[in-house]
Tab-separated table of C-alpha atoms and ligand atoms in Angstrom:
chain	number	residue	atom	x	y	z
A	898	UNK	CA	31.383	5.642	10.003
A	899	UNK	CA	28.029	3.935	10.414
A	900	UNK	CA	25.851	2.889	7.646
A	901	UNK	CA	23.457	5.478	8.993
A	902	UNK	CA	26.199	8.159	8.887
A	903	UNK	CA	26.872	6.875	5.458
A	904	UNK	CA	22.973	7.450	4.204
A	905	UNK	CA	22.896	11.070	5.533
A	906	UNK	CA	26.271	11.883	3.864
A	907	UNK	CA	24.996	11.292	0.673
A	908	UNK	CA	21.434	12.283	1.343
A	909	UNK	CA	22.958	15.932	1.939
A	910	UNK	CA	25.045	15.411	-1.141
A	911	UNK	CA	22.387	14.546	-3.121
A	912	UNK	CA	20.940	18.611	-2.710
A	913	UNK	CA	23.685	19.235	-4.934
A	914	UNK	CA	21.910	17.557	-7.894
A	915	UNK	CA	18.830	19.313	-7.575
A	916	UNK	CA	17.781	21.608	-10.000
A	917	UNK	CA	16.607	25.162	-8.712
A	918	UNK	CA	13.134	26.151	-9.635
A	919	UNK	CA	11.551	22.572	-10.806
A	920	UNK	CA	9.802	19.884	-9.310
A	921	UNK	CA	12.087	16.805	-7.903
A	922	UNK	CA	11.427	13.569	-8.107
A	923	UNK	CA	11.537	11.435	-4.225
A	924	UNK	CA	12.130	8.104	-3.669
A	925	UNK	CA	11.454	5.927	-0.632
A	926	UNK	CA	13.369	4.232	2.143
A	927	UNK	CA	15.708	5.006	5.088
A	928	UNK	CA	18.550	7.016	2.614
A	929	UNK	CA	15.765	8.981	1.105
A	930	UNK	CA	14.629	10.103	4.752
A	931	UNK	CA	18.001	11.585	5.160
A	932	UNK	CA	17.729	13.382	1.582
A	933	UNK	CA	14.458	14.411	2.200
A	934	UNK	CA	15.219	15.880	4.934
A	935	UNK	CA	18.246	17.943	4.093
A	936	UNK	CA	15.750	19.072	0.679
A	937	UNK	CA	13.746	20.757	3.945
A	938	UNK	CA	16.499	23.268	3.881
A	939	UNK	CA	15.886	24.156	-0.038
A	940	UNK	CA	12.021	23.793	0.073
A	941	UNK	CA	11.810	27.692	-1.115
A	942	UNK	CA	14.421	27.362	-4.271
A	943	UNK	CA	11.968	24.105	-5.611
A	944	UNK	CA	8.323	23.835	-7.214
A	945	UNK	CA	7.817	20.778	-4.907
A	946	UNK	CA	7.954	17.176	-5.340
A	947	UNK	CA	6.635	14.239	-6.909
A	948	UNK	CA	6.560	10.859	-4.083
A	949	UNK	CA	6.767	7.436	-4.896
A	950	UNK	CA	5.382	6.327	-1.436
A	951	UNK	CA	2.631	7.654	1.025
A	952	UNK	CA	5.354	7.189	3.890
A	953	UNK	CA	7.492	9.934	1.878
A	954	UNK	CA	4.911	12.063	0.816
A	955	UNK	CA	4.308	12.241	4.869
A	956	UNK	CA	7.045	13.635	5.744
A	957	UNK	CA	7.956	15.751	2.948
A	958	UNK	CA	4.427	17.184	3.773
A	959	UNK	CA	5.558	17.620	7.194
A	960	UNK	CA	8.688	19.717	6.197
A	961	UNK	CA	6.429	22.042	4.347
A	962	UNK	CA	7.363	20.240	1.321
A	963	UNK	CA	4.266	20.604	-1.390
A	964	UNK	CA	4.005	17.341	-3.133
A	965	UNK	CA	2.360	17.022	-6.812
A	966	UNK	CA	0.400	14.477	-8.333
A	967	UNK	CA	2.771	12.808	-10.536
A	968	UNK	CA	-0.041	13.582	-13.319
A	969	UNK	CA	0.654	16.833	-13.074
A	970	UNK	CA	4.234	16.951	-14.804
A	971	UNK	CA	5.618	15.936	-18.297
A	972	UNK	CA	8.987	15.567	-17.048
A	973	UNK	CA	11.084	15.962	-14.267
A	974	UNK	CA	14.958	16.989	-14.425
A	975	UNK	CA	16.083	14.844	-11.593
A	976	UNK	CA	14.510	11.538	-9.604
A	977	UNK	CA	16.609	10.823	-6.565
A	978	UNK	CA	16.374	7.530	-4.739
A	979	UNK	CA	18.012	4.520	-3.039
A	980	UNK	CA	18.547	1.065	-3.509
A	981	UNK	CA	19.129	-2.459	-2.881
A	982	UNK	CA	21.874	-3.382	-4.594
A	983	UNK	CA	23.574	-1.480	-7.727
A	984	UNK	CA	25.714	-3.322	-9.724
A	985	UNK	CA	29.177	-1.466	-11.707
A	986	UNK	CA	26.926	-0.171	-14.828
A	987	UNK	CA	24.059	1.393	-12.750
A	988	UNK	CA	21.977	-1.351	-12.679
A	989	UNK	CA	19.702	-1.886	-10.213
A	990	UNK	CA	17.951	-3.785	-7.288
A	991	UNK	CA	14.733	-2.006	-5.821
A	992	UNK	CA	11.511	-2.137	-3.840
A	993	UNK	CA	12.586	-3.172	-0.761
A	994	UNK	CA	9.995	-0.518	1.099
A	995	UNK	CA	7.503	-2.189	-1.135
A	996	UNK	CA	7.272	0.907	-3.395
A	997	UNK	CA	8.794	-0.177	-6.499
A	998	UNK	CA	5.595	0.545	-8.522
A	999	UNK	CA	5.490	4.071	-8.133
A	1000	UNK	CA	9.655	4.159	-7.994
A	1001	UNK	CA	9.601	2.880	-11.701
A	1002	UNK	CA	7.173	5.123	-13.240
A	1003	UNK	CA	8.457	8.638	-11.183
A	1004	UNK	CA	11.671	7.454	-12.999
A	1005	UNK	CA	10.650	7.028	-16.007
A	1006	UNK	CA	9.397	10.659	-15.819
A	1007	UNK	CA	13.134	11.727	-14.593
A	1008	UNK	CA	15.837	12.618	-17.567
A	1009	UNK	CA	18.039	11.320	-14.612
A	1010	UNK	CA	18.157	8.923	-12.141
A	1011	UNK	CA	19.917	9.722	-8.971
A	1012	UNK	CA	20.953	6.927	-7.148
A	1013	UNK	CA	22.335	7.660	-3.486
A	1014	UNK	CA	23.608	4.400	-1.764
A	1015	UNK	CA	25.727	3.383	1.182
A	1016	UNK	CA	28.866	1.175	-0.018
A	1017	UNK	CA	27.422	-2.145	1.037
A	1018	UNK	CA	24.638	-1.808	-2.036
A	1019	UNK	CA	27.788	-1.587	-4.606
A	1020	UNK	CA	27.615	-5.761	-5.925
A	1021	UNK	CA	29.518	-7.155	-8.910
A	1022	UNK	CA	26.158	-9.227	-10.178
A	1023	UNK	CA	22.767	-8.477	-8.634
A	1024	UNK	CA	20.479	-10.982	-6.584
A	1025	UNK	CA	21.859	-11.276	-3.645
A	1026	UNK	CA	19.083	-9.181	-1.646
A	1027	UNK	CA	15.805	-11.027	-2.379
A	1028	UNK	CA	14.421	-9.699	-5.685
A	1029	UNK	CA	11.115	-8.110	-4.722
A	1030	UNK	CA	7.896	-8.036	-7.196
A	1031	UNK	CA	4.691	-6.129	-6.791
A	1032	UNK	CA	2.009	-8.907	-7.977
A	1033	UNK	CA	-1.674	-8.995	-8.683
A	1034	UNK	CA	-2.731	-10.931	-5.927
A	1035	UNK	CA	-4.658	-13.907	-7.798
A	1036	UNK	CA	-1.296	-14.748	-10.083
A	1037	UNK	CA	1.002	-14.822	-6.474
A	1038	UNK	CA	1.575	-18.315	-6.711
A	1039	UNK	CA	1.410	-18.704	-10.706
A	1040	UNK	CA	4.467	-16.230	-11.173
A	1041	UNK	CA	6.657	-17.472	-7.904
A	1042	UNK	CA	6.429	-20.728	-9.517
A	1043	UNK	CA	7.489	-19.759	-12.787
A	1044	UNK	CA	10.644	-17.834	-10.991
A	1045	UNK	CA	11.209	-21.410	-9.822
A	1046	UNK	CA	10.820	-22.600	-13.334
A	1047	UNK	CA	12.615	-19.979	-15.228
A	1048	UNK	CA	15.890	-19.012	-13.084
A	1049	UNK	CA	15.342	-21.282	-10.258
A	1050	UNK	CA	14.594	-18.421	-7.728
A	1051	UNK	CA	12.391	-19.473	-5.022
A	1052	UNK	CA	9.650	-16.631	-4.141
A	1053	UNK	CA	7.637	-16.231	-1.145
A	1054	UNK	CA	5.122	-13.697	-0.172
A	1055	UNK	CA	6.047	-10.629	1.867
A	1056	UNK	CA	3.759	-11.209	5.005
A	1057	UNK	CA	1.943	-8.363	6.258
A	1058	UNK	CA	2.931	-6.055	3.538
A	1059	UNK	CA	0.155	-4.905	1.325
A	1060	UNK	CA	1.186	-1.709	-1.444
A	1061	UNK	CA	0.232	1.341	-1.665
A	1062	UNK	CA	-1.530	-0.291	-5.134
A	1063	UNK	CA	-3.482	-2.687	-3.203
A	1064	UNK	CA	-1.421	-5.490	-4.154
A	1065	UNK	CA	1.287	-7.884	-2.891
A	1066	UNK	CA	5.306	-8.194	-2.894
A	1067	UNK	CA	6.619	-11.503	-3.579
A	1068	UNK	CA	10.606	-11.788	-2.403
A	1069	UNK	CA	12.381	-14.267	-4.842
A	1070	UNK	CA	15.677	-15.714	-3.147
A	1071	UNK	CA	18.286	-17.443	-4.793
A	1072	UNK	CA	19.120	-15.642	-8.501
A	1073	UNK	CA	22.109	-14.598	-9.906
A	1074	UNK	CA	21.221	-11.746	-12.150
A	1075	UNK	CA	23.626	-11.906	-14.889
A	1076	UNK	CA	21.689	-9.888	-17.511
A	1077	UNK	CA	19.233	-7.516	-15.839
A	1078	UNK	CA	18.027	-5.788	-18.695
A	1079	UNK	CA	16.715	-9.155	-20.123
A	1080	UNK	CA	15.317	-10.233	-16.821
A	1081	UNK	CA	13.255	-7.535	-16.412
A	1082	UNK	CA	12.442	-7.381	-19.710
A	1083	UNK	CA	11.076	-11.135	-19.791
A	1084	UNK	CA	9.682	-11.652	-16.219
A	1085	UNK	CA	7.704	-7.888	-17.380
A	1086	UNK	CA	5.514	-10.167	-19.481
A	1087	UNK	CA	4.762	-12.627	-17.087
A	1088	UNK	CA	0.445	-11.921	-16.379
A	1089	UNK	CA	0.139	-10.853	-13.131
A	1090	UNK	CA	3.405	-8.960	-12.514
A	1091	UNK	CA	2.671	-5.115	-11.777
A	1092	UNK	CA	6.555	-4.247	-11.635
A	1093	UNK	CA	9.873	-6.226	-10.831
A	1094	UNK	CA	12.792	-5.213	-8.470
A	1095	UNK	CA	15.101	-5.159	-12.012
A	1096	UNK	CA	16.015	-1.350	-12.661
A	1097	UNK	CA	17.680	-2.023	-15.718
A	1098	UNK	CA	15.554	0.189	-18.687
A	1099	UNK	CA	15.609	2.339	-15.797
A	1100	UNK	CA	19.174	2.622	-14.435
A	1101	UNK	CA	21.243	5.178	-12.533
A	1102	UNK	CA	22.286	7.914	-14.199
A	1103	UNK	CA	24.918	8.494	-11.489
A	1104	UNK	CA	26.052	7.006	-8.207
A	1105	UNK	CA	26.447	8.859	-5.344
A	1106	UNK	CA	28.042	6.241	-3.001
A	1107	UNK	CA	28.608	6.796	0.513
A	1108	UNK	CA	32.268	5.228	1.517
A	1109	UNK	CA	34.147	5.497	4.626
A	1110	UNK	CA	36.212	8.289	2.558
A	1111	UNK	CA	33.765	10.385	1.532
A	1112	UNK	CA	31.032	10.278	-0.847
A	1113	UNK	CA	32.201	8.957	-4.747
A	1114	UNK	CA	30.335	9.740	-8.093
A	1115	UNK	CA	29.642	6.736	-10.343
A	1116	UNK	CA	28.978	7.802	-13.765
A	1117	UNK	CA	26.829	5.470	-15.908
B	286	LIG	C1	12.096	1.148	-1.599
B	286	LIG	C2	13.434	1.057	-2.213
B	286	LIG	C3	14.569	1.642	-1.472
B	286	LIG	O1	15.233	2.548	-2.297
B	286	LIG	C4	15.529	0.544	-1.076
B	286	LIG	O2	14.822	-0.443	-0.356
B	286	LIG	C5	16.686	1.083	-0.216
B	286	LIG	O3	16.208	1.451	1.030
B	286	LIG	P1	17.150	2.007	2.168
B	286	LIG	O4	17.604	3.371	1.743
B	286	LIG	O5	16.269	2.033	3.384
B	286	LIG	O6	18.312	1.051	2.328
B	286	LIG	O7	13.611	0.534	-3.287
B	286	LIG	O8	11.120	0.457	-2.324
């Protein structure tokens, strides 16, 4: 199977973990555009969604898909979304579509995180994909070199890319994550940082990992 295959296997799985009747949290990125699609097929059994990205909000508005501000809710049953890299306790790697920012706060909404994933995202330690980091544009160069400082990572500016926030993405290279939650919870204070790449506070509830056998449930 091709990774594509792979991402609308579980995209179509990932219907099963909606809940009936309430709004559903959307992610972003190429897995997600298989999910959102197949949630096309369901639009009438759900309240709506809430987006994480103006690219998904697009086309789950062109499915016929209303989409709420994220204001709007308390709390939402289920966020379902990809990822970078996911390590073996749900742990994750994120914002490589840039839209990390609104990916960390529509999960922190979620009583569950759904993460769908080919099998080439499963890692034993996270930071082999470039860690992304949504940045205040004046402190760019302040916080990529205190990754240098602090874990040795060596950051660089996404060129071209500027957020949905208005700000910019700064891809560190070169870390070896070996205890996400404290990562994110240190480089959080760092002035300047809007959101890192970590998804540690906010891990997968569940796995749904697209393998050459079928899809397989993590459970975190
Ligand atoms: C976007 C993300 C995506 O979930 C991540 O980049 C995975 O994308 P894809 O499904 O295209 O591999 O975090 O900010």
């Amino acid at each position: 199977m091709t990774q594509d295959e792979l991402k609308a296997l579980v995209g179509q799985a990932a219907l099963a973990e909606v809940v009936p009747g309430s709004v559903v949290g959307v992610g972003t990125g190429s897995t997600v555009n298989c999910f959102i699609d197949a949630l096309a097929t369901m639009r009438d059994r759900i309240t709506g969604a809430i987006s994480s990205s103006v690219k998904s909000t697009e086309r789950l508005q062109a499915l016929g898909i209303p989409v709420l501000d994220a204001n709007e809710v308390e709390s939402i049953p289920v966020y379902i979304d990809g990822a970078d890299e996911i390590d073996h306790r749900g742990h994750m790697v994120k914002g490589g579509g840039a839209a990390l920012t609104r990916e960390k706060i529509i999960a922190d909404l979620a009583d569950r995180f759904v993460c769908i994933a080919d099998a080439s995202k499963l890692v034993d330690t996270l930071g082999r994909f470039p860690l992304p980091v949504e940045v205040i544009p004046m402190a760019a160069a302040q916080v990529a070199r205190r990754f240098r400082r602090c874990y040795g990572g060596e950051a660089t500016v996404r060129e071209g890319v500027v957020t949905d926030n208005g700000n910019l993405i700064l891809d560190v290279r070169g870390l070896t994550i070996s205890d996400p939650p404290a990562m994110e919870a240190e480089v959080n204070q760092w002035p300047g940082v809007v959101t890192m790449g970590v998804f540690a506070r906010h891990k997968a509830s569940v796995c749904l990992l697209g393998t050459p056998e079928g899809v397989k449930t993590l459970r975190f």
